[in-house]
Tab-separated table of C-alpha atoms and ligand atoms in Angstrom:
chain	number	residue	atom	x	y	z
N	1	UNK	CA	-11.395	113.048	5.246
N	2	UNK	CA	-8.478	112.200	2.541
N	3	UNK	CA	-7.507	115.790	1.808
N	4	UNK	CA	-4.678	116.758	-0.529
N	5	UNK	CA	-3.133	120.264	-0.100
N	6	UNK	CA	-2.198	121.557	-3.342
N	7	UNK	CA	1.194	123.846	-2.841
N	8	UNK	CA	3.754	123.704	-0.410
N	9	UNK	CA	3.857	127.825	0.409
N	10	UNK	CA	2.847	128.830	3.693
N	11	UNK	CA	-0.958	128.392	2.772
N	12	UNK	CA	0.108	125.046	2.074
N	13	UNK	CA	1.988	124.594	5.254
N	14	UNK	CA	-0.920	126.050	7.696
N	15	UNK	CA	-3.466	124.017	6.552
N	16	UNK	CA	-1.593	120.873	5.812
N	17	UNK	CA	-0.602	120.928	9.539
N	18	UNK	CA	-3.821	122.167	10.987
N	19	UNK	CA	-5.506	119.873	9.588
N	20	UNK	CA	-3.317	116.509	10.107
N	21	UNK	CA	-3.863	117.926	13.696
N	22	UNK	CA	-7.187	117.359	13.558
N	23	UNK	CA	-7.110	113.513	12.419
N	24	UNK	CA	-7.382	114.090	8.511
N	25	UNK	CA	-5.384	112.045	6.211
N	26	UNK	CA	-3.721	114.964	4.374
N	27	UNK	CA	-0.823	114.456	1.594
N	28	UNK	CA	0.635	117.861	0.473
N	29	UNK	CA	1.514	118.182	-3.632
N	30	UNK	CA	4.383	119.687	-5.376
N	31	UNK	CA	5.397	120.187	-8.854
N	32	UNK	CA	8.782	118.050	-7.704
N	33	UNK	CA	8.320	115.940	-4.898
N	34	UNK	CA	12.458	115.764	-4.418
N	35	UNK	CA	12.950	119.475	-4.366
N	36	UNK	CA	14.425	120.886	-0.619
N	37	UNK	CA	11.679	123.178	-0.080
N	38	UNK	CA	8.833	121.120	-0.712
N	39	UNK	CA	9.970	118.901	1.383
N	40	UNK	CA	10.789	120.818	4.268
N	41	UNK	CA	7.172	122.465	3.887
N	42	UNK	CA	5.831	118.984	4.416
N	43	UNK	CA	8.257	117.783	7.214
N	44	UNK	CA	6.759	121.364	9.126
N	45	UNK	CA	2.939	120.155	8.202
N	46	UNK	CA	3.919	116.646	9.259
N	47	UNK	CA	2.260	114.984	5.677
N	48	UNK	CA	3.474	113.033	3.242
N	49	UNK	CA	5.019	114.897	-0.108
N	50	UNK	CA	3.573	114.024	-3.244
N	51	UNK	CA	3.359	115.096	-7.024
N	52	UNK	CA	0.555	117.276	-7.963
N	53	UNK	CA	-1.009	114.457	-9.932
N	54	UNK	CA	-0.382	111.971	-7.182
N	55	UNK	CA	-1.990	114.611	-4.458
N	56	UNK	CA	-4.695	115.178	-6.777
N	57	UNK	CA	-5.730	111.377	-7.089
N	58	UNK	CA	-5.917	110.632	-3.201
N	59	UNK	CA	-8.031	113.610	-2.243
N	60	UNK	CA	-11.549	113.586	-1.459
N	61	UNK	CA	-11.179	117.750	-0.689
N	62	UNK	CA	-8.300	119.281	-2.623
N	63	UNK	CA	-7.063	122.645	-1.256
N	64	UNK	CA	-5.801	124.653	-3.904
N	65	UNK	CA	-2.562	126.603	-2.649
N	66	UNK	CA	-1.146	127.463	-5.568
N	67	UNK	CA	0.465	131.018	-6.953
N	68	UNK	CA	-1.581	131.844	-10.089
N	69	UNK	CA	1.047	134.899	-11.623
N	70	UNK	CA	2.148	133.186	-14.829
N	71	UNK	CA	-0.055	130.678	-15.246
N	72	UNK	CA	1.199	128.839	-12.191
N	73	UNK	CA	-2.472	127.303	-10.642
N	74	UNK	CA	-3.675	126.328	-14.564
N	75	UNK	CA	-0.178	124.786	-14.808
N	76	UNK	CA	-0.070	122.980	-11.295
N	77	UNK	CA	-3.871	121.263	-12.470
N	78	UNK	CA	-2.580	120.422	-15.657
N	79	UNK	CA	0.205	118.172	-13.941
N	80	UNK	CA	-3.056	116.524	-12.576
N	81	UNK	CA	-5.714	116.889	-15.541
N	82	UNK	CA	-9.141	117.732	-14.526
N	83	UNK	CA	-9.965	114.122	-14.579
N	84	UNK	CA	-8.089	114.038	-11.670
N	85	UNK	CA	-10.817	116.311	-9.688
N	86	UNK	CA	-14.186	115.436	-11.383
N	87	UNK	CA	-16.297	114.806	-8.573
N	88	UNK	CA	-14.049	116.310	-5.742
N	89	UNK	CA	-14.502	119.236	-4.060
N	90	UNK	CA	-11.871	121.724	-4.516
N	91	UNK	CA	-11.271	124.737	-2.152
N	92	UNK	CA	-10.041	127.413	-3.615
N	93	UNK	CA	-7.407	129.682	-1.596
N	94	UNK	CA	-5.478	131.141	-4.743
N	95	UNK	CA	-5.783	135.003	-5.005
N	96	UNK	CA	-4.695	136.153	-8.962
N	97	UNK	CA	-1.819	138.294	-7.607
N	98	UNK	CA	0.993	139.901	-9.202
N	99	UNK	CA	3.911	142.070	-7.966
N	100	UNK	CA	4.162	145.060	-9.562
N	101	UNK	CA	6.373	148.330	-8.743
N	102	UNK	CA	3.648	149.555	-6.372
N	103	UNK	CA	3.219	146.621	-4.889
N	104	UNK	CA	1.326	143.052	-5.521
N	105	UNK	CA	-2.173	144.110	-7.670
N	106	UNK	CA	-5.190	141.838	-8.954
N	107	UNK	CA	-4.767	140.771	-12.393
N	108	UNK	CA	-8.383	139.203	-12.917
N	109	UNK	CA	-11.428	141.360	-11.848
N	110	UNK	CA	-14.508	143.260	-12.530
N	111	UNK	CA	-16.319	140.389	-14.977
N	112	UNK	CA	-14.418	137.684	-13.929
N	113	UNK	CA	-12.244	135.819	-11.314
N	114	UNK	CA	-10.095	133.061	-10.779
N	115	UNK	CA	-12.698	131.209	-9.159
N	116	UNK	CA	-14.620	131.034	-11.624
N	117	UNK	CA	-11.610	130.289	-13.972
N	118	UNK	CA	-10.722	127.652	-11.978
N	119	UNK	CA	-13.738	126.534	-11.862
N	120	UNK	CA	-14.413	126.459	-15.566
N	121	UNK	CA	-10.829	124.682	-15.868
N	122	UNK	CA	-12.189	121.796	-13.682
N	123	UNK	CA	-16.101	121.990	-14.831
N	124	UNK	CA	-17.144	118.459	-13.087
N	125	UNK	CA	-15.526	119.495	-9.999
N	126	UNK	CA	-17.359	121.688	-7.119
N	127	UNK	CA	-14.885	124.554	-6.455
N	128	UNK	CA	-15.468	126.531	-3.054
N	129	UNK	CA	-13.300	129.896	-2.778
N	130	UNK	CA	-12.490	130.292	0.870
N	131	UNK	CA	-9.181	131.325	3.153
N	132	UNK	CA	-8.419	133.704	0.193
N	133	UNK	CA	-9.181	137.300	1.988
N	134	UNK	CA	-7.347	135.824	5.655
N	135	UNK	CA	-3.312	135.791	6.016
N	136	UNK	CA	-1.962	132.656	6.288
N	137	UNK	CA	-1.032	133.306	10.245
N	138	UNK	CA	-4.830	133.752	10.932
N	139	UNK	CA	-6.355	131.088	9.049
N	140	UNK	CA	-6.167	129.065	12.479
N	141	UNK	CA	-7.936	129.556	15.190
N	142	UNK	CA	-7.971	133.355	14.538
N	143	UNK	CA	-8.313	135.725	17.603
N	144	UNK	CA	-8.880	139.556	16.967
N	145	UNK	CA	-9.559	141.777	19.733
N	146	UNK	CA	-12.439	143.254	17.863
N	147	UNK	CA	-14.481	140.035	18.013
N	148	UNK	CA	-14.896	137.117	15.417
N	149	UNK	CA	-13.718	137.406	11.986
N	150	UNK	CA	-15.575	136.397	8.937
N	151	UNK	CA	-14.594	133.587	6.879
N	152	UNK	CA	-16.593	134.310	3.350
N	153	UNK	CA	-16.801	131.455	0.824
N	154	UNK	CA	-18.615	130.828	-2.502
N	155	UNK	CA	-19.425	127.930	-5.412
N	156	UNK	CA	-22.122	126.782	-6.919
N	157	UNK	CA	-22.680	123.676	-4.909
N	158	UNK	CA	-24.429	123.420	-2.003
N	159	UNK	CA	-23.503	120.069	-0.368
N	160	UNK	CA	-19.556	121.133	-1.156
N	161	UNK	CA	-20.350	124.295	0.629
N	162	UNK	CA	-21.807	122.889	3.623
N	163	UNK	CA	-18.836	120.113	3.809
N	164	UNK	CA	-16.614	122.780	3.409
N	165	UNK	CA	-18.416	125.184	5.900
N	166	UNK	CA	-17.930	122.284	8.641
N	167	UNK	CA	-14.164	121.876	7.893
N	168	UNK	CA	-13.617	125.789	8.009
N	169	UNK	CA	-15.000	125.597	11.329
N	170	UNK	CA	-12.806	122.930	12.623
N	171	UNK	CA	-10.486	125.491	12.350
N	172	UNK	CA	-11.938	127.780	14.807
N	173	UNK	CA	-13.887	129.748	12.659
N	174	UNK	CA	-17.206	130.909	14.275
N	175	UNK	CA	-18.542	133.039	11.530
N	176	UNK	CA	-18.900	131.609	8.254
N	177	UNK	CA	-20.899	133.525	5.754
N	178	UNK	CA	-22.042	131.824	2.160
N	179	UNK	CA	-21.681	134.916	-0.392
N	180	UNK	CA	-23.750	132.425	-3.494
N	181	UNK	CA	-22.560	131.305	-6.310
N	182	UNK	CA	-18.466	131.024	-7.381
N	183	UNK	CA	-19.092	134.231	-9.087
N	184	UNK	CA	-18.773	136.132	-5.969
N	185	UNK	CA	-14.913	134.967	-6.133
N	186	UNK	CA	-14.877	138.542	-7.892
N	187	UNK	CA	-15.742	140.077	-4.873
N	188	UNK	CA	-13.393	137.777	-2.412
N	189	UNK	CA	-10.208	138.266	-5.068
N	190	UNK	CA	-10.851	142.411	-4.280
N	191	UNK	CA	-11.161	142.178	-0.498
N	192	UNK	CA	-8.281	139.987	-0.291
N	193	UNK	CA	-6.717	142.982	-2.328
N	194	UNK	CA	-7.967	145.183	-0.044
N	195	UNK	CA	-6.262	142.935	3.161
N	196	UNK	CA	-3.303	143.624	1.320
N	197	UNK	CA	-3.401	147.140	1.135
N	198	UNK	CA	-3.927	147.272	4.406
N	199	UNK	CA	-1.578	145.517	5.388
N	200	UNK	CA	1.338	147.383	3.309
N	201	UNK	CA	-0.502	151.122	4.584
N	202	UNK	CA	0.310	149.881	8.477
N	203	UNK	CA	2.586	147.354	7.544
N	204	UNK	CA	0.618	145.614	10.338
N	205	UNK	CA	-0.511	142.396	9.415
N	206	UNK	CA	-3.375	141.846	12.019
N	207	UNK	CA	-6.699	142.579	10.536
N	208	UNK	CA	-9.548	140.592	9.795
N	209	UNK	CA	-12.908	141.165	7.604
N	210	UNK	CA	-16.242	141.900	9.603
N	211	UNK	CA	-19.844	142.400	8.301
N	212	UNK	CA	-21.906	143.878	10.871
N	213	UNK	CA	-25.496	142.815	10.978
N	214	UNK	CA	-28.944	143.154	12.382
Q	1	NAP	N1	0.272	133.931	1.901
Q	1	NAP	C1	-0.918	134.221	2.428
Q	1	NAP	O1	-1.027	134.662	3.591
Q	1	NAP	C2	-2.157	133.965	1.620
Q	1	NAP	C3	-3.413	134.177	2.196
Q	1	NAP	C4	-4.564	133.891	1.460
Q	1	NAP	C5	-4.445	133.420	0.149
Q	1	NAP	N2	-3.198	133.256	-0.389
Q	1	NAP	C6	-3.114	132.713	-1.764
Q	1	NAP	O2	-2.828	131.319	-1.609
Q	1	NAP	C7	-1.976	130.859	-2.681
Q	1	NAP	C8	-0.715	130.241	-2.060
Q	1	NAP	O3	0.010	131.271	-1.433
Q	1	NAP	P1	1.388	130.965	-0.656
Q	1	NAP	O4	1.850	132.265	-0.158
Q	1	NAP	O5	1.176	129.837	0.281
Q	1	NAP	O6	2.365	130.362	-1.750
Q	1	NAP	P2	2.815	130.795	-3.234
Q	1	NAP	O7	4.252	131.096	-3.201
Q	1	NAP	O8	1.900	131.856	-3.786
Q	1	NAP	O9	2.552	129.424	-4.027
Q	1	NAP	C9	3.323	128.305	-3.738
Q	1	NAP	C10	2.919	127.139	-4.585
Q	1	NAP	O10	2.731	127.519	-5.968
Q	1	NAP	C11	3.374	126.525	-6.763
Q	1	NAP	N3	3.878	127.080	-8.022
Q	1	NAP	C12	4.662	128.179	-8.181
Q	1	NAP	N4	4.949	128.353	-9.489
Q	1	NAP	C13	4.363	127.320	-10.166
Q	1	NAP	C14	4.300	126.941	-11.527
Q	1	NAP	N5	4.895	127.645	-12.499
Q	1	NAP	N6	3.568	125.827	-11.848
Q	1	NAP	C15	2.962	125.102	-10.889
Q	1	NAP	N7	2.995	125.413	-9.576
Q	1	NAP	C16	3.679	126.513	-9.216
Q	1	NAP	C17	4.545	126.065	-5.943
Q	1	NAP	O11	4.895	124.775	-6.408
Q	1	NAP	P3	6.131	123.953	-5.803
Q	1	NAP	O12	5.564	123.315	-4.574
Q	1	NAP	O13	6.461	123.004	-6.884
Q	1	NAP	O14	7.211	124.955	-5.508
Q	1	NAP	C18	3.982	126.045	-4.549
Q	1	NAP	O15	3.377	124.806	-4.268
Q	1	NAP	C19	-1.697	132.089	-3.553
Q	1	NAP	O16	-2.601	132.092	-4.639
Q	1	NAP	C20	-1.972	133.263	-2.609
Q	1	NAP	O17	-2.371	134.433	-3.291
Q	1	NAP	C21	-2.066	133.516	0.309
């Protein structure tokens, strides 16, 4: 598939690479396609560097990597315009983080998300939250003593989920559980929150979501 990573960070960079491995025709996008560390965040995935609105016109699947603290994702798709992504389906990896004193908290929650924000920014587009509650140096092939980690994902499109359930899983994902519509971003945004506070309590970074079943 034509897939355009949108954001060079380290989200960016894993998935760019991972999947160019894996025969995809993947551009990464940038706000400035000349600036050093955009482009050595491509030359690591191995992709082509592009403007937002360029990387946003070649994609089929457009994986939104972007930082959302001060407007940054809504800024980053108005380089494109929503035009740009009617249609498409967008994965959406952004969590609406901000670093405080006491360390990086959710600023959207309870009634509302930035799924769903994003998702109301780009309404002809079928957004798909996923990767959001994983760190970036599990998101491929992840392997956890404790067994198979989840990969939870949401939207309200069915056909975008299963495409995007199948390209999850290309990844090495075994478990892949649909929590309905893009609503349930709300939910995704907290336990990505709660990965985080995790993380900073054992300041061990190798932990993964599981929901036992019968
Ligand atoms: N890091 C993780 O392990 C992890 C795991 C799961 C989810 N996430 C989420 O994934 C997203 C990406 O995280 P990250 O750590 O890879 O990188 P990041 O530093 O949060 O974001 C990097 C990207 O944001 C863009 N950006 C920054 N400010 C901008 C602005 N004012 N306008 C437009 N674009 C702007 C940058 O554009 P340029 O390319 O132009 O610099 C860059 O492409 C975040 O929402 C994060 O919460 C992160």
């Amino acid at each position: 598939m034509k897939i355009s990573i949108y954001g060079t960070g380290i989200v960016g960079k894993v998935l760019g690479k991972a999947y160019a491995e894996r025969g995809h025709a993947v551009v990464m996008g940038t706000r400035d396609p000349n600036s050093p560390n955009s482009q050595a965040a491509a030359l690591a995935a191995g992709v082509p560097l592009l403007s937002f609105a360029e990387a946003a016109a070649v994609g089929e699947v457009i994986i939104l990597a972007t930082k959302w603290d001060g407007g940054a994702t809504e800024n980053a798709i108005n380089m494109a315009g929503a035009a740009a992504f009617a249609g498409k389906i967008v994965i959406d990896a952004v969590n609406p983080l901000r670093f405080t004193a006491t360390g990086l908290d959710l600023t959207v929650g309870t009634t509302d998300s930035a799924g769903e924000q994003i998702q109301r920014l780009l309404p002809a587009a079928h957004v798909v939250k996923a990767f959001n509650m994983i760190g970036a140096g599990h998101m491929v092939n992840p392997t956890f003593v404790g067994g198979d980690p989840d990969m939870y994902i949401c939207g309200n499109d069915d056909a975008a989920k299963a495409t995007v359930r199948g390209l999850i899983a290309e990844l090495g994902w075994r478990s892949i559980i649909d929590m309905g519509d893009i609503r349930a971003s709300r939910m995704l945004e907290v336990l990505a929150q709660l990965w985080i506070v995790q993380g900073m309590r054992t300041g061990k970074w190798m932990h993964a979501f599981k929901l036992l079943q019968q």
